[in-house]
Coordinates of C-alpha atoms in Angstrom, one line a residue:
X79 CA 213.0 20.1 73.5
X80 CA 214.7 16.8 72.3
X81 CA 216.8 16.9 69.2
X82 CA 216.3 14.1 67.1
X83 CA 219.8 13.6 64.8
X84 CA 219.1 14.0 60.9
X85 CA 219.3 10.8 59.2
X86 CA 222.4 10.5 56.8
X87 CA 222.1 11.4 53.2
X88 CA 222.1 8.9 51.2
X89 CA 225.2 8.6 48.5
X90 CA 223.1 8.4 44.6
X91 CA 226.3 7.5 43.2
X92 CA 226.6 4.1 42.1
X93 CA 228.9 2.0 45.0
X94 CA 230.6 0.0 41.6
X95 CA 231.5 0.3 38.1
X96 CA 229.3 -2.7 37.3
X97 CA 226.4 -0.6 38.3
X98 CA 227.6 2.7 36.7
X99 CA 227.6 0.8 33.3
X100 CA 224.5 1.2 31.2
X101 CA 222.8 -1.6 30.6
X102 CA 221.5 -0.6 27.3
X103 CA 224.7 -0.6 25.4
X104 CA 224.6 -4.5 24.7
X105 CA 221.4 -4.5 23.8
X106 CA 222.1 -1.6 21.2
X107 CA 224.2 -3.3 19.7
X108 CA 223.0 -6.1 19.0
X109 CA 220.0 -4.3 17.6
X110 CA 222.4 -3.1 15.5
X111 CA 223.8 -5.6 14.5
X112 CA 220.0 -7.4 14.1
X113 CA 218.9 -4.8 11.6
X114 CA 222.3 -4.4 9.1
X115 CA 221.8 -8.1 9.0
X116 CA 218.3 -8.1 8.0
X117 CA 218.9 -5.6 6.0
X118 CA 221.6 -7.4 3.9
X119 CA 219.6 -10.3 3.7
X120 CA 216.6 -8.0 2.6
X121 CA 219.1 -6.7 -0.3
X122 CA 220.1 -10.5 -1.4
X123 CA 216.7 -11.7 -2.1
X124 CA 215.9 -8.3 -3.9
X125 CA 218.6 -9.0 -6.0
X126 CA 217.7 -12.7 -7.0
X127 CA 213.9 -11.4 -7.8
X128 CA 215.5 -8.3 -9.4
X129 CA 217.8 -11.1 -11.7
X130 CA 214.9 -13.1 -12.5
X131 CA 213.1 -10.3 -14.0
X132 CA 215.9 -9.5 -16.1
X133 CA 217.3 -12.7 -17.2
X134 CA 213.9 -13.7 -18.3
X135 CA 213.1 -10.4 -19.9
X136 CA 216.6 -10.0 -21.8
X137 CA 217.5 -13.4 -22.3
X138 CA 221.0 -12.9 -20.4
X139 CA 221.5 -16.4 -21.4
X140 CA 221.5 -18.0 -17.8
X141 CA 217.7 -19.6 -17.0
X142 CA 217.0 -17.7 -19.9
X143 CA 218.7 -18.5 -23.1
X144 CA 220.0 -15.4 -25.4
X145 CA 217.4 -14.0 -28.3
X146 CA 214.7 -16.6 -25.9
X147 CA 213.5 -13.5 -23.7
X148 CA 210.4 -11.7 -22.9
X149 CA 211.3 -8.9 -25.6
X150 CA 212.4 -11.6 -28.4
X151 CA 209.1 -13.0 -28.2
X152 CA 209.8 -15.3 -25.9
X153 CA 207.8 -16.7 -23.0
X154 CA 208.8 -16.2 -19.0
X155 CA 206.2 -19.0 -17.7
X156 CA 205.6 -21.5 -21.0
X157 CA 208.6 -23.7 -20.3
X158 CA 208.5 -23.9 -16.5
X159 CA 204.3 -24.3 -16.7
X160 CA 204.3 -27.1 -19.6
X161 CA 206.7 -29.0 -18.2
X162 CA 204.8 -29.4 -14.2
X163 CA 204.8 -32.6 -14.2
X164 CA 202.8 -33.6 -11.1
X165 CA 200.1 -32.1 -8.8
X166 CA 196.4 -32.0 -8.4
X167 CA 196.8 -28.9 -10.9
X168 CA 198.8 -30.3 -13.6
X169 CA 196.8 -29.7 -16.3
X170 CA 195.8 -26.1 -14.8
X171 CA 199.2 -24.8 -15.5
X172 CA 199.4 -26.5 -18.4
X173 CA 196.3 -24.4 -19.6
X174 CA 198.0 -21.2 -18.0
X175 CA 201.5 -21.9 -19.8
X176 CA 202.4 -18.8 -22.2
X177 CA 199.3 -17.0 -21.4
X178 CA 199.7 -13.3 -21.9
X179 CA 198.0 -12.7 -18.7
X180 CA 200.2 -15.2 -17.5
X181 CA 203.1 -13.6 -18.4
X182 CA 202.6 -10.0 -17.6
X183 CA 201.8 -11.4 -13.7
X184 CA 204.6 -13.1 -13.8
X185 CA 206.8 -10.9 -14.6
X186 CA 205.4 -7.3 -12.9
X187 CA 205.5 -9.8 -9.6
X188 CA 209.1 -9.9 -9.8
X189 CA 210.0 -6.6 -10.6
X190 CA 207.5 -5.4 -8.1
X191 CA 208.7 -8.0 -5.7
X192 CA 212.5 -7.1 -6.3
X193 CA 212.4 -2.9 -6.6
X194 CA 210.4 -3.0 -3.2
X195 CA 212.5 -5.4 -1.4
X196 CA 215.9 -3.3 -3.1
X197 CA 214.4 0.2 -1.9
X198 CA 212.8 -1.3 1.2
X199 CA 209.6 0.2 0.9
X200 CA 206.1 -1.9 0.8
X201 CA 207.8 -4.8 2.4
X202 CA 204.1 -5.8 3.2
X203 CA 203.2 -6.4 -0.2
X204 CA 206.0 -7.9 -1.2
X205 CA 205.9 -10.3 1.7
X206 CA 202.1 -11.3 0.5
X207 CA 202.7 -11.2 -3.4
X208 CA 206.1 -13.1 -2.8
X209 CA 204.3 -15.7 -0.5
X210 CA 201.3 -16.3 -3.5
X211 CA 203.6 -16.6 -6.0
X212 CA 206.0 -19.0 -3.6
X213 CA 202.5 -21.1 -3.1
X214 CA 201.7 -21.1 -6.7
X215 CA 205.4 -22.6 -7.7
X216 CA 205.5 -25.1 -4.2
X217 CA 202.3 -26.2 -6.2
X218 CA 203.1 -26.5 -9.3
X219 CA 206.8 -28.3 -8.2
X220 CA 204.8 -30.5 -5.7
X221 CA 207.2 -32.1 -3.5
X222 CA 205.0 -34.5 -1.8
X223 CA 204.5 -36.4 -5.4
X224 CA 207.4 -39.5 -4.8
X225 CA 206.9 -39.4 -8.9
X226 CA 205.8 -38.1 -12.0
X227 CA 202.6 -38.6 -14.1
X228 CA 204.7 -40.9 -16.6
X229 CA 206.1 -42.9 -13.6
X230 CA 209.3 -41.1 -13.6
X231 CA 210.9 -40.6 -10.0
X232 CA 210.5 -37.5 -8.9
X233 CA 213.8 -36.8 -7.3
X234 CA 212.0 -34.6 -4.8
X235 CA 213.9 -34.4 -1.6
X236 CA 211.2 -33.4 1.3
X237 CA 207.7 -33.9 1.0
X238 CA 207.2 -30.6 1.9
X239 CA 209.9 -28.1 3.1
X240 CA 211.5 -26.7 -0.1
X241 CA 213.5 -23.6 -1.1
X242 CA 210.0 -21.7 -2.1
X243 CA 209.2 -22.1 2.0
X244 CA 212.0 -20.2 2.4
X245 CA 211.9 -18.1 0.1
X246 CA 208.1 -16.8 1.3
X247 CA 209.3 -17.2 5.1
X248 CA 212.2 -15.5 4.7
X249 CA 209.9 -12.4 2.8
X250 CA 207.2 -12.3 6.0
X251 CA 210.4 -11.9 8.4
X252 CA 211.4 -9.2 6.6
X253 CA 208.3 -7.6 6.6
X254 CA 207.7 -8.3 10.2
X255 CA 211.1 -6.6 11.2
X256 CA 210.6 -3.8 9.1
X257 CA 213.6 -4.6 7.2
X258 CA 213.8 -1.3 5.1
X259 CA 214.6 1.2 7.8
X260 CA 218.3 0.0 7.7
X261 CA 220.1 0.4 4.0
X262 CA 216.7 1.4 2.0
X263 CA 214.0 3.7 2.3
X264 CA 211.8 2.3 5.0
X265 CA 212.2 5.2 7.0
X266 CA 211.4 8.0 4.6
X267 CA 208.1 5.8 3.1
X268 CA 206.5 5.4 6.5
X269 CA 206.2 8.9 6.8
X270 CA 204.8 10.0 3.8
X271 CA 201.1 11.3 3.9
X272 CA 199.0 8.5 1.9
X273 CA 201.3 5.7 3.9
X274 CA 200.2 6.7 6.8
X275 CA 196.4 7.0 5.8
X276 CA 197.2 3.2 4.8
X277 CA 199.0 1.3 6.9
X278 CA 199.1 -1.5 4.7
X279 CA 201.5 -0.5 2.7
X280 CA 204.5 -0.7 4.9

């Protein structure tokens, strides 16, 4: 009967420390990395809606001047809306300037818009609020106009990337990245019961 030799066993160590290394460390870390930056930008444009809100509520005498706020009697969107000066809806905002309605938008959408982004919950709805009201200001700036309705220049600087492109690209990144599981509340939002019945309000 012919003996046929057992082939050798095979060594399943790695032959070098270059295999031996995991190859998902790097790629950890710059996940990392990724998300505490995210999240810190996430926390930065919270804060500017969050100011907003508050400046034009209390008059903290910035945009808003003091005893001139929301609480004084003052209005958040007369001055910025009476004074649009170009645009196919000119005389639009013009009509909507100092409008209670107007106002009480105005102002929930950037408290809602800053609280959300802050806690990093509903980044969804902040992205899509944040991205109308972006629009609606884009609009009522209207950088493609080279000048005003009294033939004043315009002084606009691109005819049609601006800071509120940013601003709403910058939202629907964060959003899209799920910016509030790092630094916020992200994580402890997507699992509660009525969040997961409705997806859209991540």
């Amino acid at each position: 009967m012919a003996v046929h030799p057992h082939p050798p066993l095979q060594n399943s160590r790695p032959h070098s420390k270059q295999q031996a290394t995991p190859t998902y460390a790097p790629q950890a870390g710059a996940t990392t990395g990724a998300a505490k930056t995210f999240a810190a930008l996430r926390l930065i444009v919270g804060g500017v809606f969050l100011w907003a809100f508050f400046d034009k509520a209390f008059g903290w005498g910035y945009a808003t001047p003091a005893a001139k706020g929301w609480i004084d009697g003052g209005s958040p969107t007369k001055g910025f809306l009476s004074g649009v000066a170009a645009g196919p809806m000119e005389s639009t905002f013009h009509a909507w300037a100092g409008a209670p309605w107007a106002n009480w938008l105005f102002m929930l959408g950037l408290l809602a818009i800053g609280a959300t982004l802050t806690a990093g919950i509903a980044l969804r709805f902040a992205a899509a609020a944040g991205t109308v009201m972006m629009a609606l200001m884009w609009v009522a700036e209207w950088p493609p106009a080279r000048h005003l309705s009294d033939g004043a220049p315009s002084m606009s600087s691109n005819p049609l990337l601006d800071y509120h492109l940013v601003y709403a690209a910058v939202l629907i990144a964060l959003a899209v990245v799920c910016a509030g599981r790092t630094w916020g509340l992200g994580k402890v939002w997507e699992r509660l019961p009525f969040v997961r019945r409705n997806r859209w309000l991540l």
